[in-house]
Coordinates of C-alpha atoms in Angstrom, one line a residue:
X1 CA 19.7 -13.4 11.1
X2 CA 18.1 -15.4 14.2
X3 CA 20.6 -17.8 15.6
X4 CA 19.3 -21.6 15.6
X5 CA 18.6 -22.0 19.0
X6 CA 20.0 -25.0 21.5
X7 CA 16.7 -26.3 22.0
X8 CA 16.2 -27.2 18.1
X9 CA 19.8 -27.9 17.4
X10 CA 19.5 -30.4 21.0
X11 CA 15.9 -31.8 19.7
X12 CA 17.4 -32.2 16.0
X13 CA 20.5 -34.2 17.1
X14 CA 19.1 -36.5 19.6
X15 CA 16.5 -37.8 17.6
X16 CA 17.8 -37.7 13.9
X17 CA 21.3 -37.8 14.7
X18 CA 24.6 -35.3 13.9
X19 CA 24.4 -35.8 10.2
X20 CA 21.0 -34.9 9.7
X21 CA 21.6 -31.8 11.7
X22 CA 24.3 -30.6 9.5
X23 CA 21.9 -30.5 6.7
X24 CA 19.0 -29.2 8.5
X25 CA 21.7 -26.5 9.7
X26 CA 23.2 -25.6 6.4
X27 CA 19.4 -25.2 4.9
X28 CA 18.7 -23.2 7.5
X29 CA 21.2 -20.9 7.0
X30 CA 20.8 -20.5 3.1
X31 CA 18.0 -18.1 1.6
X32 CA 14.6 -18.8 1.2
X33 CA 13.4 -19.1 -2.5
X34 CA 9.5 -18.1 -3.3
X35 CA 7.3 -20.7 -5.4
X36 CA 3.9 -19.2 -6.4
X37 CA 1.1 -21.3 -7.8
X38 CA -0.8 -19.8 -10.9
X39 CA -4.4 -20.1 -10.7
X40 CA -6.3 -22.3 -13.1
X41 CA -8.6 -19.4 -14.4
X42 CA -5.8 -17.9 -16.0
X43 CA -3.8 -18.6 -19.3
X44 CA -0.1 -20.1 -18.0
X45 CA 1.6 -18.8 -21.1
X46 CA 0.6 -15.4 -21.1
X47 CA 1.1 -14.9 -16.9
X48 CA 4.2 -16.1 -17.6
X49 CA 4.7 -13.1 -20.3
X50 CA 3.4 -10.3 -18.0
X51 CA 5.9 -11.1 -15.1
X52 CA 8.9 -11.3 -17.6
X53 CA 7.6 -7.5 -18.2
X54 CA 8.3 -7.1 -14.3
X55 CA 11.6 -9.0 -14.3
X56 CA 10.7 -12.2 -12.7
X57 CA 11.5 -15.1 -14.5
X58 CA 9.9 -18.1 -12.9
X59 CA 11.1 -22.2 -13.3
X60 CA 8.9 -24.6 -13.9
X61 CA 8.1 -26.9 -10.9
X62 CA 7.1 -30.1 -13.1
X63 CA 5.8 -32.3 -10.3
X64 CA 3.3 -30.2 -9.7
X65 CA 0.3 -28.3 -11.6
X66 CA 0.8 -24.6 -11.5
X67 CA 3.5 -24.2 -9.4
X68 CA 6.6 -22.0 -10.3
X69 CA 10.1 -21.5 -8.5
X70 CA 11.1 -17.7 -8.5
X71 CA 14.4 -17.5 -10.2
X72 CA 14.6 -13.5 -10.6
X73 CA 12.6 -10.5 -9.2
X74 CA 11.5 -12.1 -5.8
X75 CA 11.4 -8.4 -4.5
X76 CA 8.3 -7.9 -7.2
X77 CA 6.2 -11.1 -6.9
X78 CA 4.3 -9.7 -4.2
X79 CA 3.0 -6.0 -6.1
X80 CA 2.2 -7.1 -9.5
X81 CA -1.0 -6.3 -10.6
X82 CA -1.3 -9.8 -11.3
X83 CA -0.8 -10.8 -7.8
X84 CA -3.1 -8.4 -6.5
X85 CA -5.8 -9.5 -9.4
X86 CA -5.3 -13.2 -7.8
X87 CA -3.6 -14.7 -11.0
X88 CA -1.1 -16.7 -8.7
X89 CA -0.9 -16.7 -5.1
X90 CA 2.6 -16.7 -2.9
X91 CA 3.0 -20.0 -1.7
X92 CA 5.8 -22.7 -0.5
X93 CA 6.3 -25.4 -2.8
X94 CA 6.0 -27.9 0.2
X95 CA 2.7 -26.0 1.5
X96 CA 0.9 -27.5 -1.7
X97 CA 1.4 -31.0 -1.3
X98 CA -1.3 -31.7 1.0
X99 CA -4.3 -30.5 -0.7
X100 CA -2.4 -31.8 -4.0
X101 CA -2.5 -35.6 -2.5
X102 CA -6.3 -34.7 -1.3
X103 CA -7.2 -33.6 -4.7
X104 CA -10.7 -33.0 -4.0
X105 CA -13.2 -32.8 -6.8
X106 CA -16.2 -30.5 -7.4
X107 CA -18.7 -33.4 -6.4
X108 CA -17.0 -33.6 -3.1
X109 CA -17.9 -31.7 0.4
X110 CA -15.0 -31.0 1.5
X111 CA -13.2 -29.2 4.9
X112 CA -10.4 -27.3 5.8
X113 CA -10.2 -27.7 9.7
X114 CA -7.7 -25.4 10.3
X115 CA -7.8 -22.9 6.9
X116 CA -6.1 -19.6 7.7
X117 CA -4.6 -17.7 5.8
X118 CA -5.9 -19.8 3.5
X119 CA -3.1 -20.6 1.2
X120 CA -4.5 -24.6 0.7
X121 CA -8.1 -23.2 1.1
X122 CA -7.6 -21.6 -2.3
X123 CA -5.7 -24.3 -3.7
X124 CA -8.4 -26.9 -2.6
X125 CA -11.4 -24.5 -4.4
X126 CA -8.8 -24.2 -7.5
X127 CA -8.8 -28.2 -7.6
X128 CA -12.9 -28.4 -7.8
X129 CA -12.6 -25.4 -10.4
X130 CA -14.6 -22.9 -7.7
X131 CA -17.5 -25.2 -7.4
X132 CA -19.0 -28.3 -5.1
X133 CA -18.7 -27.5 -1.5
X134 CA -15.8 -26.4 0.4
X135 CA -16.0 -25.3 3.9
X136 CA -13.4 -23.4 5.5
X137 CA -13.0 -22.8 9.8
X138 CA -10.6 -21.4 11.5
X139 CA -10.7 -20.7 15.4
X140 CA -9.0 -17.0 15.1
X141 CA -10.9 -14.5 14.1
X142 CA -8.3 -12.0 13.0
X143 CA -6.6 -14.7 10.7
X144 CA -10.5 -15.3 9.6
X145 CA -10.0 -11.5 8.2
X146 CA -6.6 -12.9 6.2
X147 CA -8.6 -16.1 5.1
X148 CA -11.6 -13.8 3.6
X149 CA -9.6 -11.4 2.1
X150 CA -7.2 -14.1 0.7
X151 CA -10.5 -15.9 -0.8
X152 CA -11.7 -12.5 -2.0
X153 CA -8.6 -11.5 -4.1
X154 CA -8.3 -15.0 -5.6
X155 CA -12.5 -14.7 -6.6
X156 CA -13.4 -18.1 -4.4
X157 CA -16.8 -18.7 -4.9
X158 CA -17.4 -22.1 -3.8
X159 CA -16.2 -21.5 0.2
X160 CA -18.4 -21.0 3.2
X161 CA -16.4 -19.4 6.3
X162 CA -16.7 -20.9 9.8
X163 CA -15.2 -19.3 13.1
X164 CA -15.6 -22.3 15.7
X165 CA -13.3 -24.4 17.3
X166 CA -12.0 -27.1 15.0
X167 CA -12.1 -30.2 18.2
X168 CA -16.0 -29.3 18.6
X169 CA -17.3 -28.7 15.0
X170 CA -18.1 -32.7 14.7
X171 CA -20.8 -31.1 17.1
X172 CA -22.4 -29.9 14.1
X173 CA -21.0 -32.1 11.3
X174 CA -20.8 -36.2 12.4
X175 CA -20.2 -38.5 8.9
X176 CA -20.5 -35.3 6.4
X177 CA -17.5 -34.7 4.5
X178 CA -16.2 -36.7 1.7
X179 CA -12.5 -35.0 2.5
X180 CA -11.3 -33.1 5.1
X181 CA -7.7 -31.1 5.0
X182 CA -6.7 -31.1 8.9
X183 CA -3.1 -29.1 8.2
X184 CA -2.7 -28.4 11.7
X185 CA -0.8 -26.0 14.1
X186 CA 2.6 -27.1 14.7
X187 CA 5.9 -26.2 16.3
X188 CA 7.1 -24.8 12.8
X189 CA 10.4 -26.5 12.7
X190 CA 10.3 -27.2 8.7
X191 CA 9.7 -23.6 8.3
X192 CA 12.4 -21.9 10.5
X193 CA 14.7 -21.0 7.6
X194 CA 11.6 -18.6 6.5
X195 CA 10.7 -17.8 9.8
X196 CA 13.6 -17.2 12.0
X197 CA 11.4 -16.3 14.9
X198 CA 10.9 -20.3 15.7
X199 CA 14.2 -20.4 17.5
X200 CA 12.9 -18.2 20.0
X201 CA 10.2 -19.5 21.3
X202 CA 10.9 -23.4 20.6
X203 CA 11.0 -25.6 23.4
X204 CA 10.6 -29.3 23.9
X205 CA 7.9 -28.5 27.1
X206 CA 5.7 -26.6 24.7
X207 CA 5.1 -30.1 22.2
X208 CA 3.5 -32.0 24.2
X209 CA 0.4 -29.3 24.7
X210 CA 0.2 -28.6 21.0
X211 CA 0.8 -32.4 20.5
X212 CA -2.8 -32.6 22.3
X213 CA -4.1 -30.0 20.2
X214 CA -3.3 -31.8 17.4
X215 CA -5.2 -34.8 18.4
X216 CA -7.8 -33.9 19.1
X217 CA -8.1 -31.9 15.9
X218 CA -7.9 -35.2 14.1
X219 CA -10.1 -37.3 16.2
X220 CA -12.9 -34.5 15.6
X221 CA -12.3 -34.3 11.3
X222 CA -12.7 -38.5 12.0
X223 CA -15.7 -38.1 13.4
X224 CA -16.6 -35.8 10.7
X225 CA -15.8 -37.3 7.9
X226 CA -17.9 -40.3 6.1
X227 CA -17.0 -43.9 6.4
X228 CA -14.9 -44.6 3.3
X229 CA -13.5 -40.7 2.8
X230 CA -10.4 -39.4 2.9
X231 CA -8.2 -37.4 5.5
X232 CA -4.8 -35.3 4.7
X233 CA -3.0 -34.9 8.3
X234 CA 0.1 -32.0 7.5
X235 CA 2.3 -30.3 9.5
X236 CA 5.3 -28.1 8.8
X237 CA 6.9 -29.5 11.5
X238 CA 9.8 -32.5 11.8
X239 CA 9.0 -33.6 15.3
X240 CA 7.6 -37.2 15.7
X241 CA 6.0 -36.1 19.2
X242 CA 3.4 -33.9 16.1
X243 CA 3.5 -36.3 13.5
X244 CA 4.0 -40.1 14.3
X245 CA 3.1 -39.9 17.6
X246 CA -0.2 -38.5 17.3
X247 CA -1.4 -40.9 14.4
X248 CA -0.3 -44.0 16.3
X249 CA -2.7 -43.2 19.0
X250 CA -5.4 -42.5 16.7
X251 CA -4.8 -45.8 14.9
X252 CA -4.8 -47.7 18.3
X253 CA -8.4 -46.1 19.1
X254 CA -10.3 -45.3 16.1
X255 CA -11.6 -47.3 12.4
X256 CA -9.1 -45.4 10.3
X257 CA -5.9 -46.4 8.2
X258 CA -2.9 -45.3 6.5
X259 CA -3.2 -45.2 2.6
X260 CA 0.1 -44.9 0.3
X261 CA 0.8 -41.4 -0.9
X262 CA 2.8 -41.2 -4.5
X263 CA 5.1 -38.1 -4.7
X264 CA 6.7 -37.3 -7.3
X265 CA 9.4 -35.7 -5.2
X266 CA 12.3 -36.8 -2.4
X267 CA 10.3 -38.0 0.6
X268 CA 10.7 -40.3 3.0
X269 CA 8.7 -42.5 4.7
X270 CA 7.5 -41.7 8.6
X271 CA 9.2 -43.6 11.5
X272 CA 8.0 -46.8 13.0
X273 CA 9.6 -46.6 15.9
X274 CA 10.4 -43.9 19.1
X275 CA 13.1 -44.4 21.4
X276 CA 12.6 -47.6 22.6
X277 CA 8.8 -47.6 21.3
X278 CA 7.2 -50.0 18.1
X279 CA 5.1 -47.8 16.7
X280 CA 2.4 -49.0 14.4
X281 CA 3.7 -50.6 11.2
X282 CA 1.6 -48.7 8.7
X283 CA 3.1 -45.5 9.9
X284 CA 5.8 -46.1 7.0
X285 CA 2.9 -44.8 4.2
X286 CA 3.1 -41.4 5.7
X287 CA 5.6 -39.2 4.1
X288 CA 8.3 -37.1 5.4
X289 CA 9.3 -34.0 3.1
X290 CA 12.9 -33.3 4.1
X291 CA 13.6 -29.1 3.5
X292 CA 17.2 -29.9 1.8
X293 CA 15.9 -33.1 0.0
X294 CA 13.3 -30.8 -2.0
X295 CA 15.0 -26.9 -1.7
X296 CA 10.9 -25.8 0.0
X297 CA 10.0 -26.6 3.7
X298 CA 10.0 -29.1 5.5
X299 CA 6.3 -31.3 5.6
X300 CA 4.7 -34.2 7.3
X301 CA 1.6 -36.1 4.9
X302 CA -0.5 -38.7 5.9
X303 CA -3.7 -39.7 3.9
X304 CA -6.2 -41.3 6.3
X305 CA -8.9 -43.8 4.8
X306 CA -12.3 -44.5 7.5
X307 CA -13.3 -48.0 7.7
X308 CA -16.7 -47.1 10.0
X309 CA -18.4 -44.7 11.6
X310 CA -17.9 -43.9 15.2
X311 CA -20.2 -44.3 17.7
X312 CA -20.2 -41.0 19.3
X313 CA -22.5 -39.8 22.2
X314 CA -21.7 -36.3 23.1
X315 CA -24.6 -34.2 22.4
X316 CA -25.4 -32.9 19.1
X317 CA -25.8 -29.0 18.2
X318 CA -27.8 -28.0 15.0
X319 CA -27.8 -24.7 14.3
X320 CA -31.6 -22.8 14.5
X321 CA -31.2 -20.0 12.7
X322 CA -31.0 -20.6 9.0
X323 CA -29.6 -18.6 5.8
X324 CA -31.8 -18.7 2.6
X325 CA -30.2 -19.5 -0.3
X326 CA -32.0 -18.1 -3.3
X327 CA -32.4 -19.2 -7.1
X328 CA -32.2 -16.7 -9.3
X329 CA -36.0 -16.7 -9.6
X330 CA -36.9 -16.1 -5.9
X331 CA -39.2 -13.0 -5.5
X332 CA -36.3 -12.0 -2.9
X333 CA -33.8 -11.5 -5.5
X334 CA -35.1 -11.5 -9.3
X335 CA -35.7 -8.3 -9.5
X336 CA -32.4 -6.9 -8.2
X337 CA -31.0 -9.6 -10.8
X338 CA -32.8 -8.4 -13.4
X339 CA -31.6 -4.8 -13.5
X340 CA -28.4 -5.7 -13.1
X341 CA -28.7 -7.6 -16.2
X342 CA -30.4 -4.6 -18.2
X343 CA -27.7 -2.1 -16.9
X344 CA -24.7 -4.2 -17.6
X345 CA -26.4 -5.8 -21.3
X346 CA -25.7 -9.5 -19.3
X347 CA -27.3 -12.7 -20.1
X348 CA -29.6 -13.4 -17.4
X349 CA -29.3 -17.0 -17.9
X350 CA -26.0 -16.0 -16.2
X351 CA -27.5 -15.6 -12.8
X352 CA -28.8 -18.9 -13.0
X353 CA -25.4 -20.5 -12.2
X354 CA -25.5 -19.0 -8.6
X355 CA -27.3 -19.0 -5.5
X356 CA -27.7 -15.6 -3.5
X357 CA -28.1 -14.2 0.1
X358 CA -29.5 -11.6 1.2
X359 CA -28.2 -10.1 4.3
X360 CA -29.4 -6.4 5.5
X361 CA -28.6 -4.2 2.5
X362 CA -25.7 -6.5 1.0
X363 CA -26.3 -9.2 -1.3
X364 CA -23.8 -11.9 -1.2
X365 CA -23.4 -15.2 -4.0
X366 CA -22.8 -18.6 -4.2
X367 CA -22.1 -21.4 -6.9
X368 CA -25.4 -23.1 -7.6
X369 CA -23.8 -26.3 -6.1
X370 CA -22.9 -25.2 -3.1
X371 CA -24.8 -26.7 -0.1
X372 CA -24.7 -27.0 3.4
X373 CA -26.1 -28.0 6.5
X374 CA -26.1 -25.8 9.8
X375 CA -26.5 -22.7 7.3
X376 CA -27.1 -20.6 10.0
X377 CA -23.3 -20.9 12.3
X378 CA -21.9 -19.7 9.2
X379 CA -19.3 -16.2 9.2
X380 CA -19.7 -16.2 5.4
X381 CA -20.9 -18.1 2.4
X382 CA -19.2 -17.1 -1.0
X383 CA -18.7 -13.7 -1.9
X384 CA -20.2 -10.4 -2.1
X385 CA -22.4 -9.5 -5.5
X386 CA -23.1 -6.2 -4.3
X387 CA -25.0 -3.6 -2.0
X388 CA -28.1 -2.5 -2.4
X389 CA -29.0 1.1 -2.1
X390 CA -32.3 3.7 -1.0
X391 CA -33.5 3.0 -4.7
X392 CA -33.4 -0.7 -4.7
X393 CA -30.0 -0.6 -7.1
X394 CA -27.9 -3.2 -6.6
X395 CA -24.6 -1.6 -6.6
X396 CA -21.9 -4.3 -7.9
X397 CA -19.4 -4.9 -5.7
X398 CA -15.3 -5.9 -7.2
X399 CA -15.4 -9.5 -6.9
X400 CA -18.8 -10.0 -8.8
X401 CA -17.2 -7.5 -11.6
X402 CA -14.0 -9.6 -11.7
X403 CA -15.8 -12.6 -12.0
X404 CA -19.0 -11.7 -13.9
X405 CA -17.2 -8.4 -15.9
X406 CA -16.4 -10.3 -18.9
X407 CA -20.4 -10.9 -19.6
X408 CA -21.1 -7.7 -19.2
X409 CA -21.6 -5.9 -22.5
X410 CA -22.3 -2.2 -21.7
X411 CA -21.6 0.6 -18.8
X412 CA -18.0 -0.7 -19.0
X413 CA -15.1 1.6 -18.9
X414 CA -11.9 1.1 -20.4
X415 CA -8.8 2.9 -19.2
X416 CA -6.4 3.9 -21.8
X417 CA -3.4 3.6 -20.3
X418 CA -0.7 2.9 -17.1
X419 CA -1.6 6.9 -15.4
X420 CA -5.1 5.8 -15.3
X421 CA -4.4 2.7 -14.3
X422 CA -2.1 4.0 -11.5
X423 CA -5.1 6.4 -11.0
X424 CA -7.8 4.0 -10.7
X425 CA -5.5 1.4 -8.0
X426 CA -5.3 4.4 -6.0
X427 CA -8.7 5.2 -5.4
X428 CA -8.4 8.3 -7.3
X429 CA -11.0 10.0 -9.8
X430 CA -10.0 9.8 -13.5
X431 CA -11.4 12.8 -15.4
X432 CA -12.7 12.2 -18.5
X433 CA -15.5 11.2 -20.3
X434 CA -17.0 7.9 -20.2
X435 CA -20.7 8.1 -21.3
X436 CA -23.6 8.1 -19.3
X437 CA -23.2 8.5 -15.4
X438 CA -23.8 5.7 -13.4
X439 CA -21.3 2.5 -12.0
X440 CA -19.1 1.1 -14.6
X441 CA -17.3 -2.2 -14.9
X442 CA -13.6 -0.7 -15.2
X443 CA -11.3 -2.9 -17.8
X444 CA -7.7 -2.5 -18.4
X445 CA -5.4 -4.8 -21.2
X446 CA -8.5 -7.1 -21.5
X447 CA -8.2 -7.3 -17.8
X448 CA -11.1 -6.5 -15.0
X449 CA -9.8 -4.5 -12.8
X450 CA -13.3 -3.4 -10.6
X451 CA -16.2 -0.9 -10.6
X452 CA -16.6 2.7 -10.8
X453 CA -18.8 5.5 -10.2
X454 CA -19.0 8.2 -13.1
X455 CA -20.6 11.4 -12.5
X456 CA -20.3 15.2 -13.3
X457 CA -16.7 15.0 -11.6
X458 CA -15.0 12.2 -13.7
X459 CA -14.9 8.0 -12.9
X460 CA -14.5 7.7 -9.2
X461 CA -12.6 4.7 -8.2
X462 CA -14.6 1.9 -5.8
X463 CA -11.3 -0.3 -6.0
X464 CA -11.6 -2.1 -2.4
X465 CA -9.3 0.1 0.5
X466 CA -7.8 -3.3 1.5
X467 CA -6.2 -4.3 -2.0
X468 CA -5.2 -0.3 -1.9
X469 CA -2.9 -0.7 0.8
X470 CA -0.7 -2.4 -0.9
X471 CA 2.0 -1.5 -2.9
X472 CA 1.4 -2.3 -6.5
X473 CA 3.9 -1.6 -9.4
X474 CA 3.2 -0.4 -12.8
X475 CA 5.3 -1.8 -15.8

């Protein structure tokens, strides 16, 4: 285990005093427990079931929805089929609070300004049921890959995908969003006991640049969001250079204010003063989540209110290029639709509830809902439906089977039990007979796994390579 550095321990004491640092020590040096958060598509009771079959025994988290403390079989909760299905996702029981106290509905447009991996994305989508408008950017590409594939296992519909960076995107978006998630980089110091490697890099020189960061991270979700909307500011870190410090110059400067935030949980209220320093008052309705006080991380919340728009002259970028997003009855699409819906015996008035793209030789969908301007800038919007191939076949892709594949009423494959099953997660070929030859819908325990191609050598597994590489046990 990674020794808790000077720097912290010096930081820790100084500003909080000895006691405090006793605590913050003694969590640091006890062992992490998991949460996971179940996802709303999916019956508690029986998910609760299934992992007993595993070994894990979960404990109820009651102030919050879905969330779960892992009391047995931690060393599982990450290769259940469940997990790799997107029945629950792996997540801090501090890490949900923020989009919790946002609590965004499906008639709100809504942001995450900083989204990768994409832990709260998903839990914001899961609040508005997978539909409105969520927008997700993040500035790193490589943890954009972890944020689509993230959104991908847990079927997110509802979630266009931005690569910009977050302190210019009110370039594109001035007084849009009805609530914006600005969880921001930090210095990680209510996270060390899970990641040790803090307390090698931590330094009090390096605060004052990510401090800045942080800022203007904020300033540009203000600008962003519409007079009378609402603003989470999170961190994971305890510093009060991150937290207090940067949302008492913002309420010096800007038309915003503090609103309470009720937590059903330990917190504590944010400092209102630094060193020698008054800071504003109102600072007090921000929360501090105290790692020991709660047995999770450690987490700073504030819920920002915006009194007026800001007058703002910098210039304006709108995107040129622009992505069609198609009914089901454009001419681009229909027909694809429609024999999908012969194949797979679906209701076409099922296609109605989704808007598609067309890009190259892959179709990609949307909920009907979803909307945006500056269609053009973005990575991604929703999911892929499928690709289409040299005889204008749309071949289904996983997510559309896992969230379509209960409509579908024939050309679905049923595997009859766990060495198929083990078979089919492998990307192997399963022979034996399973009617006509052509892509299949596979199903296993009432459960859809993916698609399939059967032919003269047996049913040919398309589950995706990524969710192949990891391990996945079998009970």
């Amino acid at each position: 285990m990674i020794l808790l550095s000077d720097n912290i321990s010096n930081y820790i004491k100084k500003n909080f005093g000895e006691e405090y640092f006793q605590k913050y020590k003694e969590f640091y040096d006890s062992n992490y427990k998991s949460c996971i958060r179940f996802s709303r598509k999916v019956n508690p009771d029986l998910l609760i079931k299934n992992l007993k079959d595993y070994g894990i025994e979960l404990k109820k988290i009651e102030s919050l929805e879905n969330s779960y403390q892992v009391i047995e079989g931690e060393d599982l909760i990450g290769k259940t089929i469940y997990y790799i299905l997107g029945h629950y996702y792996i997540q801090s029981f501090s890490s949900m609070i923020p989009a919790n106290v946002l609590n965004p509905s499906e008639n709100d447009k809504v942001l995450d300004l900083c989204a990768a991996p994409g832990s709260k994305t998903t839990q914001l989508s899961d609040l508005m049921n997978n539909k409105g408008t969520l927008i997700a950017n993040d500035i790193s590409l490589d943890r954009l890959k972890v944020l689509m594939f993230n959104l991908d296992k847990m079927n997110i519909l509802n979630t266009g995908v931005l690569n910009k960076k977050g302190e210019l995107l009110s370039k594109y978006f001035e007084n849009y969003f009805d609530k914006i998630l600005v969880d921001a980089p930090c210095s990680a110091l209510g996270i060390v006991q899970k990641r040790g490697e803090v307390s090698n890099w931590w330094n009090i020189n390096k605060i004052g640049s990510i401090a800045e960061v942080q800022y203007k991270l904020l300033l540009s979700a203000i600008k962003m969001l519409k007079t009378g909307g609402a603003l989470i500011y999170s961190t994971c870190t305890l510093t009060l250079e991150e937290n207090e410090l940067v949302l008492n110059k913002i309420l010096k400067k800007y038309p915003v204010e503090l609103e309470e935030i009720n937590l059903s949980i330990k917190n504590q209220p944010a400092f209102t003063k630094y060193e020698n320093e008054e800071l504003d008052n109102s600072l007090s309705k921000a929360r501090r989540i105290l790692p020991w006080e709660v047995n999770s991380e450690g987490f700073f919340v504030a819920k920002l209110k915006k009194l007026d728009e800001l007058k703002d002259n910098s210039e304006k970028v709108l995107s040129t290029e622009k992505i069609e997003l198609c009914s089901f009855s454009n001419k681009k699409v229909k027909d694809f639709l429609l024999r999908v819906a012969d194949y797979y015996g679906i209701e076409k008035s099922i296609f109605e509830n989704y808007k598609y793209i067309v890009r190259s030789k892959d179709l990609y969908f949307v909920n009907e809902d979803w909307d945006s301007i500056n269609s053009g800038m973005f990575n991604r919007i929703g999911s892929k439906f499928g690709s289409i191939d040299k005889n204008k076949i749309v071949q289904i892709h996983t997510i559309a089977a896992q969230i379509l594949g209960n409509y579908f009423n024939q050309n679905v494959a049923e595997l009859e039990d766990k060495k198929e099953l083990e078979l089919y997660l492998k990307g192997g070929t399963i022979k034996r007979n399973f009617g006509n030859e052509g892509q299949k819908i596979v199903k296993y325990n009432n459960h859809i796994l993916g698609t399939a191609v059967l032919s003269g050598e047996g049913l040919k597994s398309q589950f995706p390579r990524a969710l192949r590489t990891q391990e996945i046990v079998i009970v």
